[in-house]
Amino acid sequence: MKSTRQAIALTLAGALAISTLAACSSGGSGSDDESSGSDGDGKVTLKVVSLLPGSEQEAIDAFNAQVEEFEAANPDIDIVPEEYEWKATTFAPQLAGGTLPDVFEIPFTDAKTLVENGQLADLDEQFRTLPYADKFNPAIIEAGTGADGHVYAIPAKNVYGVGLHYNRALFESAGLDPDQPPATWDEVREAAKKIADANPGVAGYMQMSQNNTGGWQLTVNTFARGGRTQEVAEDGKATSTLTNDGTKEALEWLKAMRWEDNSLGSNFLLDWGTMNQAFAAGQVAMYTSGSDVFTSLVQTNAVDQSTYGLAALPLEGDDAGVLTGGTLAAMPANVDESKKEAAIKWIDFFYLAKLVDEKRAVADAETLVANDQPVGTPVLPMFSEEQYLQNQEWIADFINVPLDQMTSYTDTMFDLPLVGEPSQKTQEIYALLDPVVQAVLTDENADVDALLEQANTEAQALLDQG
């Protein structure tokens, strides 16, 4: 298999590209006075993404400590934190309505269309001032680069490969070895039934199904079985391939677990946030999501770390792959230069310098540990495998996540056959697939072939719009 660095370069360059958010007017960030940057006393006021709504107080304290450190070093900038959670169903109206922070976060898939629509600020000049600007993996930079070659969205955090998250305590309750998590989809099914039988009301396994996450995770399961949901020709024309064998197998597998095994619990309308909540509460024993989700489980859901496990995603088929993605930092198109200059300092301080500078890495880790926050959650390299390993050496004394409960994933993370998300009409097609997943989970007589044929027709119509 390829190394993570090689795999990202080969598979993401053309894949982490075009979003599907509907075109809307360029968004702002508050009033015209606020957009001008100055708050009246010579300071630049910068609204930034802080944490997810409902985060634990310790996480809030850690973030506030980082803000204080930044403001002490940059007395001309006033940071105003705002809670934020990206959702496909709410992001577009937030951007159009000017209610987003000055610095907000978007997934890799969404930057290209936002740039084409003129909705993101050109940050190229500011980005080039970063001393490590030329060290990024080129494929990752490409995700936020416009057709003019300028950088509009800067890689910020959480380049992930999807893994299998599981509850070690629920494994033990069913007589399963938590140090030997499932390695195949058949083993996942078997474990899910044993757990559900031993724990009435608990979902042995569950899959997200709404707010576009149903389509996202069905794509994860498709890739893991060797299928692909679209093909893009050299001329850029895309063909929907939702009727592929991998997608059919994934849905039939879910259907069997739901109606034959009764191992999926009773809540069939979960998205990313509510799935994390259910998992942390012990209501779900296994689910698939990005490898980085442990941090959110601690910050927002107070997960019992002793019960957490992370395993490699089961892969089957000749072309099986692990879906990968990540997060970009961006700004509304109408922000002025003073806010751009302030933003690049914040992005450098909060997101990136800690990955390439030992002093910043240690300082960040010290702050997080002092506030009982996770340090060392597995993510994929944003620069190179070597730089990632160097960073881990710098913070080795501060790592406090249960890595010994994640070895099934971490032992293979540099050899994952990574595949970027579908490159065209991504979120819109994910939305088409939500009801397909929901139908399989709620209708015993759901016709998988018919559902996929209809979704494929609708997806192709979207792709033909260009």
Coordinates of C-alpha atoms in Angstrom, one line a residue:
M1 CA 0.0 0.0 0.0
K2 CA 1.0 3.6 -0.4
S3 CA 2.1 5.8 2.5
T4 CA -0.4 8.4 3.7
R5 CA 1.6 11.1 2.0
Q6 CA 1.7 9.4 -1.3
A7 CA -1.9 8.3 -1.1
I8 CA -3.2 11.8 -0.4
A9 CA -1.1 13.2 -3.3
L10 CA -2.4 10.6 -5.7
T11 CA -6.0 10.4 -4.7
L12 CA -7.0 13.8 -3.4
A13 CA -5.6 16.1 -6.0
G14 CA -8.6 15.6 -8.2
A15 CA -11.1 14.5 -5.6
L16 CA -11.2 17.0 -2.9
A17 CA -12.7 19.6 -5.2
I18 CA -16.1 20.8 -6.0
S19 CA -18.8 21.4 -3.5
T20 CA -22.5 21.4 -4.0
L21 CA -23.8 24.3 -2.0
A22 CA -26.3 26.3 -4.0
A23 CA -25.0 29.6 -5.3
C24 CA -26.0 32.5 -3.2
S25 CA -24.9 36.1 -2.7
S26 CA -21.5 36.9 -1.2
G27 CA -21.9 36.7 2.6
G28 CA -20.7 39.2 5.0
S29 CA -19.9 39.2 8.7
G30 CA -22.1 41.7 10.4
S31 CA -22.6 45.3 9.6
D32 CA -20.5 47.5 7.2
D33 CA -18.8 49.0 10.3
E34 CA -17.9 45.6 11.6
S35 CA -16.6 44.6 8.1
S36 CA -14.2 47.5 8.1
G37 CA -12.2 45.8 10.8
S38 CA -11.5 48.5 13.4
D39 CA -13.5 48.6 16.6
G40 CA -12.9 52.3 17.2
D41 CA -9.8 52.2 19.4
G42 CA -7.4 51.1 16.7
K43 CA -7.9 47.4 17.3
V44 CA -9.1 44.9 14.7
T45 CA -12.1 42.9 15.9
L46 CA -12.0 39.4 14.5
K47 CA -14.8 37.0 15.0
V48 CA -13.6 33.4 14.9
V49 CA -15.0 29.9 15.2
S50 CA -14.6 28.6 18.7
L51 CA -16.2 25.3 19.8
L52 CA -19.3 23.3 19.1
P53 CA -22.4 24.5 20.9
G54 CA -22.8 22.6 24.2
S55 CA -19.0 22.1 24.7
E56 CA -17.8 21.2 28.2
Q57 CA -16.5 24.1 30.4
E58 CA -13.0 22.7 30.4
A59 CA -12.9 22.9 26.6
I60 CA -14.2 26.5 26.7
D61 CA -11.6 27.4 29.3
A62 CA -8.8 26.0 27.2
F63 CA -10.0 27.9 24.2
N64 CA -10.2 31.1 26.2
A65 CA -6.7 30.6 27.5
Q66 CA -5.5 30.3 23.9
V67 CA -7.3 33.5 23.0
E68 CA -5.7 35.3 25.9
E69 CA -2.2 34.1 24.8
F70 CA -2.9 35.3 21.2
E71 CA -4.2 38.7 22.3
A72 CA -1.2 39.2 24.6
A73 CA 1.1 38.6 21.6
N74 CA -1.1 40.7 19.3
P75 CA -2.5 43.6 21.3
D76 CA -3.9 45.2 18.1
I77 CA -6.3 42.3 17.6
D78 CA -9.5 41.6 19.6
I79 CA -10.6 38.0 19.2
V80 CA -14.4 37.4 19.5
P81 CA -15.1 33.6 19.8
E82 CA -18.4 32.3 18.3
E83 CA -19.8 28.8 18.7
Y84 CA -20.1 27.1 15.3
E85 CA -21.0 23.7 13.8
W86 CA -20.9 23.3 10.0
K87 CA -24.0 21.7 8.7
A88 CA -24.9 21.3 5.0
T89 CA -28.5 22.3 5.6
T90 CA -27.6 25.6 7.4
F91 CA -24.3 26.8 6.1
A92 CA -25.6 28.4 2.8
P93 CA -28.2 30.6 4.5
Q94 CA -25.7 31.6 7.2
L95 CA -23.2 32.7 4.6
A96 CA -25.8 34.5 2.6
G97 CA -27.2 36.2 5.6
G98 CA -23.8 37.4 6.9
T99 CA -24.2 35.6 10.2
L100 CA -20.9 33.5 10.1
P101 CA -17.8 34.5 12.0
D102 CA -15.0 36.3 10.1
V103 CA -13.0 33.1 10.2
F104 CA -15.2 30.1 9.7
E105 CA -14.6 26.4 8.8
I106 CA -15.7 24.4 5.8
P107 CA -15.1 20.9 4.6
F108 CA -12.7 20.2 1.8
T109 CA -15.5 19.4 -0.6
D110 CA -17.1 22.9 -0.4
A111 CA -14.3 25.3 -1.2
K112 CA -14.2 25.1 -5.0
T113 CA -17.9 26.1 -5.6
L114 CA -17.7 28.8 -3.0
V115 CA -14.7 30.3 -4.8
E116 CA -16.4 30.0 -8.1
N117 CA -19.5 31.8 -6.7
G118 CA -17.3 34.6 -5.4
Q119 CA -18.3 33.9 -1.8
L120 CA -14.8 33.5 -0.2
A121 CA -12.1 36.1 0.3
D122 CA -8.9 35.8 -1.6
L123 CA -6.3 35.0 1.1
D124 CA -3.4 34.2 -1.2
E125 CA -1.2 37.1 -0.3
Q126 CA -1.7 36.4 3.4
F127 CA -1.2 32.7 3.0
R128 CA 2.2 33.2 1.2
T129 CA 3.6 35.0 4.3
L130 CA 3.5 31.8 6.3
P131 CA 7.0 30.4 6.6
Y132 CA 5.7 26.9 6.0
A133 CA 3.4 27.8 3.1
D134 CA 5.4 25.7 0.6
K135 CA 5.6 22.7 2.9
F136 CA 1.9 21.6 2.7
N137 CA 1.0 18.5 0.8
P138 CA 0.1 20.0 -2.6
A139 CA -3.2 18.0 -2.8
I140 CA -4.4 19.5 0.4
I141 CA -3.6 23.1 -0.7
E142 CA -5.4 22.3 -4.0
A143 CA -8.7 21.8 -2.1
G144 CA -8.8 25.5 -1.2
T145 CA -7.3 26.9 -4.4
G146 CA -9.3 28.7 -7.1
A147 CA -9.0 28.4 -10.9
D148 CA -6.7 31.5 -10.7
G149 CA -4.2 29.7 -8.6
H150 CA -4.9 31.8 -5.6
V151 CA -5.5 30.3 -2.1
Y152 CA -9.0 31.2 -0.8
A153 CA -9.3 28.6 2.0
I154 CA -6.4 27.4 4.1
P155 CA -6.0 23.9 5.5
A156 CA -6.8 24.2 9.1
K157 CA -7.2 20.9 11.0
N158 CA -8.4 17.4 11.0
V159 CA -7.3 15.7 7.8
Y160 CA -8.8 12.4 8.6
G161 CA -9.4 8.9 7.4
V162 CA -12.7 7.3 8.4
G163 CA -12.4 4.6 11.1
L164 CA -14.7 2.4 13.2
H165 CA -15.4 3.8 16.6
Y166 CA -16.5 1.4 19.3
N167 CA -17.5 1.1 22.9
R168 CA -15.1 -1.2 24.7
A169 CA -17.4 -1.7 27.7
L170 CA -20.3 -2.8 25.5
F171 CA -18.0 -5.3 23.8
E172 CA -17.1 -6.8 27.1
S173 CA -20.7 -7.0 28.1
A174 CA -21.3 -9.2 25.1
G175 CA -18.3 -11.4 25.8
L176 CA -16.2 -9.8 23.0
D177 CA -12.6 -8.9 23.3
P178 CA -12.3 -5.1 23.0
D179 CA -8.6 -5.5 22.0
Q180 CA -9.7 -7.5 19.0
P181 CA -12.2 -5.2 17.2
P182 CA -14.0 -6.4 14.0
A183 CA -11.8 -6.5 10.9
T184 CA -14.5 -7.4 8.4
W185 CA -18.0 -6.2 7.8
D186 CA -19.3 -9.7 8.6
E187 CA -17.5 -9.4 12.0
V188 CA -19.1 -6.0 12.5
R189 CA -22.5 -7.5 11.9
E190 CA -21.8 -10.5 14.3
A191 CA -20.5 -8.2 17.0
A192 CA -23.4 -5.8 16.6
K193 CA -26.0 -8.6 17.1
K194 CA -24.2 -10.0 20.2
I195 CA -24.0 -6.5 21.8
A196 CA -27.7 -5.7 21.0
D197 CA -28.8 -9.1 22.3
A198 CA -26.9 -8.6 25.6
N199 CA -27.9 -4.9 26.0
P200 CA -31.6 -4.4 25.1
G201 CA -32.2 -1.0 23.7
V202 CA -28.6 -0.5 22.6
A203 CA -27.7 -0.3 18.9
G204 CA -24.9 -2.7 18.3
Y205 CA -24.1 -0.6 15.2
M206 CA -25.7 2.4 13.8
Q207 CA -25.2 4.6 10.7
M208 CA -25.9 8.3 10.3
S209 CA -28.9 9.1 8.1
Q210 CA -29.8 12.8 7.9
N211 CA -28.5 16.3 7.2
N212 CA -26.4 14.8 4.4
T213 CA -24.5 12.5 6.7
G214 CA -26.5 9.5 5.5
G215 CA -25.1 10.0 2.0
W216 CA -21.7 10.7 3.4
Q217 CA -21.5 7.5 5.4
L218 CA -23.1 5.4 2.6
T219 CA -20.3 6.7 0.4
V220 CA -17.8 5.6 3.1
N221 CA -19.3 2.1 3.1
T222 CA -19.3 2.1 -0.7
F223 CA -15.6 2.9 -0.9
A224 CA -14.8 0.3 1.7
R225 CA -16.4 -2.3 -0.5
G226 CA -14.6 -1.3 -3.6
G227 CA -17.4 0.8 -5.2
R228 CA -17.5 4.4 -6.4
T229 CA -20.4 6.7 -6.6
Q230 CA -19.3 8.8 -9.6
E231 CA -16.8 8.8 -12.4
V232 CA -15.3 11.9 -13.9
A233 CA -13.9 11.9 -17.4
E234 CA -10.8 13.9 -18.5
D235 CA -13.1 16.6 -19.9
G236 CA -14.6 17.0 -16.5
K237 CA -18.0 15.4 -17.3
A238 CA -19.2 13.3 -14.4
T239 CA -21.3 10.2 -14.5
S240 CA -23.3 9.0 -11.5
T241 CA -22.6 5.4 -10.5
L242 CA -24.8 5.0 -7.5
T243 CA -26.0 1.6 -8.7
N244 CA -22.6 0.0 -8.2
D245 CA -22.2 -3.2 -6.4
G246 CA -20.5 -1.7 -3.4
T247 CA -23.4 0.7 -2.6
K248 CA -25.9 -2.1 -3.1
E249 CA -23.9 -4.4 -0.8
A250 CA -23.7 -1.7 1.9
L251 CA -27.5 -1.1 1.9
E252 CA -28.3 -4.8 1.8
W253 CA -26.0 -5.2 4.8
L254 CA -27.7 -2.5 6.7
K255 CA -31.1 -3.9 5.8
A256 CA -30.2 -7.3 7.1
M257 CA -28.9 -5.9 10.4
R258 CA -32.1 -3.9 10.8
W259 CA -34.7 -6.5 9.9
E260 CA -33.1 -9.8 10.4
D261 CA -30.7 -9.1 13.4
N262 CA -32.6 -6.2 15.1
S263 CA -29.2 -4.9 16.0
L264 CA -29.5 -1.2 15.0
G265 CA -31.5 0.1 17.9
S266 CA -34.6 2.3 17.5
N267 CA -33.3 5.8 16.5
F268 CA -32.9 5.9 12.8
L269 CA -32.5 9.7 12.4
L270 CA -29.0 10.5 13.6
D271 CA -26.5 12.9 12.1
W272 CA -22.9 13.7 13.1
G273 CA -23.7 15.5 16.3
T274 CA -26.5 13.3 17.5
M275 CA -24.6 10.2 16.7
N276 CA -21.7 11.4 18.8
Q277 CA -24.1 12.1 21.6
A278 CA -25.7 8.7 21.4
F279 CA -22.3 7.0 21.3
A280 CA -21.0 8.9 24.3
A281 CA -24.1 8.0 26.2
G282 CA -23.6 4.2 25.6
Q283 CA -26.6 4.0 23.3
V284 CA -24.6 3.0 20.2
A285 CA -21.7 0.5 20.3
M286 CA -20.2 1.0 16.9
Y287 CA -20.3 3.6 14.1
T288 CA -18.1 5.0 11.4
S289 CA -16.8 8.6 11.3
G290 CA -13.5 10.5 10.9
S291 CA -10.6 9.4 13.0
D292 CA -10.5 12.8 14.7
V293 CA -13.9 12.5 16.3
F294 CA -12.5 11.6 19.7
T295 CA -11.6 15.2 20.5
S296 CA -15.2 16.3 19.9
L297 CA -16.5 13.4 22.0
V298 CA -14.5 14.7 24.9
Q299 CA -15.1 18.4 24.4
T300 CA -18.8 18.2 23.7
N301 CA -20.1 14.8 24.9
A302 CA -18.0 14.0 28.0
V303 CA -17.3 10.5 26.7
D304 CA -15.8 8.0 29.2
Q305 CA -12.3 7.6 27.7
S306 CA -11.9 4.2 29.3
T307 CA -14.7 2.8 27.1
Y308 CA -13.5 4.3 23.8
G309 CA -11.9 2.3 21.0
L310 CA -10.9 3.1 17.4
A311 CA -10.4 0.5 14.8
A312 CA -9.4 0.5 11.1
L313 CA -12.3 0.6 8.7
P314 CA -13.0 -2.9 7.3
L315 CA -12.0 -3.1 3.6
E316 CA -13.2 -5.6 1.1
G317 CA -12.8 -5.8 -2.7
D318 CA -10.0 -5.1 -5.2
D319 CA -10.4 -1.3 -5.1
A320 CA -11.5 -0.8 -1.5
G321 CA -10.5 2.5 0.0
V322 CA -10.9 4.7 3.0
L323 CA -12.7 8.0 2.5
T324 CA -10.7 11.0 3.6
G325 CA -11.5 14.6 4.1
G326 CA -10.6 17.6 6.2
T327 CA -11.3 21.2 7.3
L328 CA -10.4 24.5 5.7
A329 CA -10.4 28.0 7.3
A330 CA -12.1 30.7 5.1
M331 CA -13.5 34.2 5.3
P332 CA -16.5 35.9 3.6
A333 CA -15.7 37.7 0.3
N334 CA -16.3 41.2 1.6
V335 CA -13.9 41.4 4.5
D336 CA -11.2 44.1 4.3
E337 CA -7.5 43.8 4.3
S338 CA -7.1 44.5 8.0
K339 CA -9.2 41.5 8.9
K340 CA -7.4 39.3 6.5
E341 CA -4.1 40.3 8.1
A342 CA -5.5 39.6 11.5
A343 CA -7.0 36.3 10.3
I344 CA -3.7 34.9 9.0
K345 CA -2.1 35.6 12.4
W346 CA -4.9 33.7 14.1
I347 CA -4.9 30.8 11.7
D348 CA -1.2 30.5 12.1
F349 CA -1.4 30.6 15.9
F350 CA -4.5 28.5 16.5
Y351 CA -4.4 25.9 13.7
L352 CA -1.0 25.5 12.0
A353 CA 2.1 26.7 13.8
K354 CA 1.8 24.0 16.4
L355 CA 2.3 21.4 13.6
V356 CA 5.6 22.7 12.4
D357 CA 7.1 24.7 15.3
E358 CA 8.3 22.9 18.5
K359 CA 7.8 25.9 20.8
R360 CA 4.3 26.5 19.6
A361 CA 3.5 22.7 19.7
V362 CA 4.6 22.5 23.3
A363 CA 2.8 25.7 24.4
D364 CA -0.5 24.5 22.8
A365 CA -0.2 21.1 24.3
E366 CA 0.5 22.6 27.8
T367 CA -2.6 24.7 27.6
L368 CA -4.8 21.9 26.5
V369 CA -3.5 19.5 29.2
A370 CA -3.9 22.1 31.9
N371 CA -7.6 22.3 31.0
D372 CA -8.1 18.5 30.7
Q373 CA -8.4 18.6 26.9
P374 CA -7.2 15.8 24.5
V375 CA -3.8 15.9 23.0
G376 CA -2.7 13.3 20.5
T377 CA -6.0 12.3 18.8
P378 CA -5.0 10.4 15.6
V379 CA -5.2 12.5 12.4
L380 CA -3.5 12.3 9.0
P381 CA -0.4 14.4 8.1
M382 CA -1.2 17.8 6.7
F383 CA 2.4 18.2 5.6
S384 CA 4.2 14.9 5.5
E385 CA 4.5 11.7 7.5
E386 CA 8.0 12.9 8.7
Q387 CA 6.6 16.2 9.9
Y388 CA 3.7 14.5 11.7
L389 CA 6.1 12.1 13.5
Q390 CA 8.3 15.0 14.5
N391 CA 5.4 16.8 15.9
Q392 CA 4.4 13.7 17.9
E393 CA 7.9 13.6 19.4
W394 CA 7.6 17.3 20.5
I395 CA 4.3 16.7 22.4
A396 CA 5.1 13.1 23.6
D397 CA 5.1 14.2 27.2
F398 CA 1.6 15.7 26.9
I399 CA -0.2 13.1 24.9
N400 CA -3.2 12.0 27.1
V401 CA -5.5 10.2 24.8
P402 CA -5.8 6.4 25.1
L403 CA -3.7 5.5 22.1
D404 CA -3.4 1.9 23.4
Q405 CA -7.1 1.6 22.7
M406 CA -6.7 2.9 19.1
T407 CA -3.9 0.7 17.8
S408 CA -6.1 -1.1 15.2
Y409 CA -6.3 2.3 13.5
T410 CA -2.9 3.8 14.3
D411 CA -0.9 0.7 13.3
T412 CA -2.2 1.1 9.7
M413 CA -2.9 4.9 9.4
F414 CA 0.2 5.5 7.2
D415 CA -0.8 2.8 4.8
L416 CA -4.4 3.5 4.3
P417 CA -5.6 3.4 0.6
L418 CA -7.1 6.9 0.8
V419 CA -9.9 8.1 -1.5
G420 CA -11.2 11.6 -1.6
E421 CA -14.9 12.4 -1.5
P422 CA -16.8 12.5 -4.8
S423 CA -15.7 15.7 -6.5
Q424 CA -18.9 17.0 -8.1
K425 CA -22.3 18.0 -6.5
T426 CA -21.0 16.4 -3.4
Q427 CA -23.4 17.6 -0.7
E428 CA -26.4 17.7 -3.0
I429 CA -25.9 14.0 -3.9
Y430 CA -25.3 13.2 -0.2
A431 CA -28.7 14.8 0.5
L432 CA -30.3 12.6 -2.2
L433 CA -29.0 9.5 -0.4
D434 CA -30.2 10.4 3.0
P435 CA -33.8 9.1 2.3
V436 CA -32.4 6.0 0.7
V437 CA -30.6 5.1 3.9
Q438 CA -33.6 6.1 6.0
A439 CA -35.9 3.9 3.8
V440 CA -33.7 0.8 4.4
L441 CA -33.8 1.5 8.1
T442 CA -37.5 2.1 8.4
D443 CA -39.2 0.0 5.7
E444 CA -38.7 -3.8 5.8
N445 CA -39.9 -4.0 2.1
A446 CA -37.6 -1.3 0.8
D447 CA -36.4 -2.1 -2.7
V448 CA -32.7 -1.3 -2.7
D449 CA -32.3 -1.6 -6.5
A450 CA -35.3 0.7 -7.1
L451 CA -34.1 3.2 -4.5
L452 CA -30.7 3.4 -6.1
E453 CA -32.0 3.6 -9.6
Q454 CA -34.1 6.6 -8.7
A455 CA -31.3 8.3 -6.8
N456 CA -28.9 7.7 -9.6
T457 CA -31.3 9.3 -12.1
E458 CA -31.6 12.4 -9.8
A459 CA -27.9 12.5 -9.2
Q460 CA -27.1 12.4 -12.9
A461 CA -29.5 15.3 -13.5
L462 CA -27.6 17.3 -10.9
L463 CA -24.3 16.5 -12.5
D464 CA -25.6 17.4 -16.0
Q465 CA -26.2 20.9 -14.7
G466 CA -22.4 21.4 -14.5

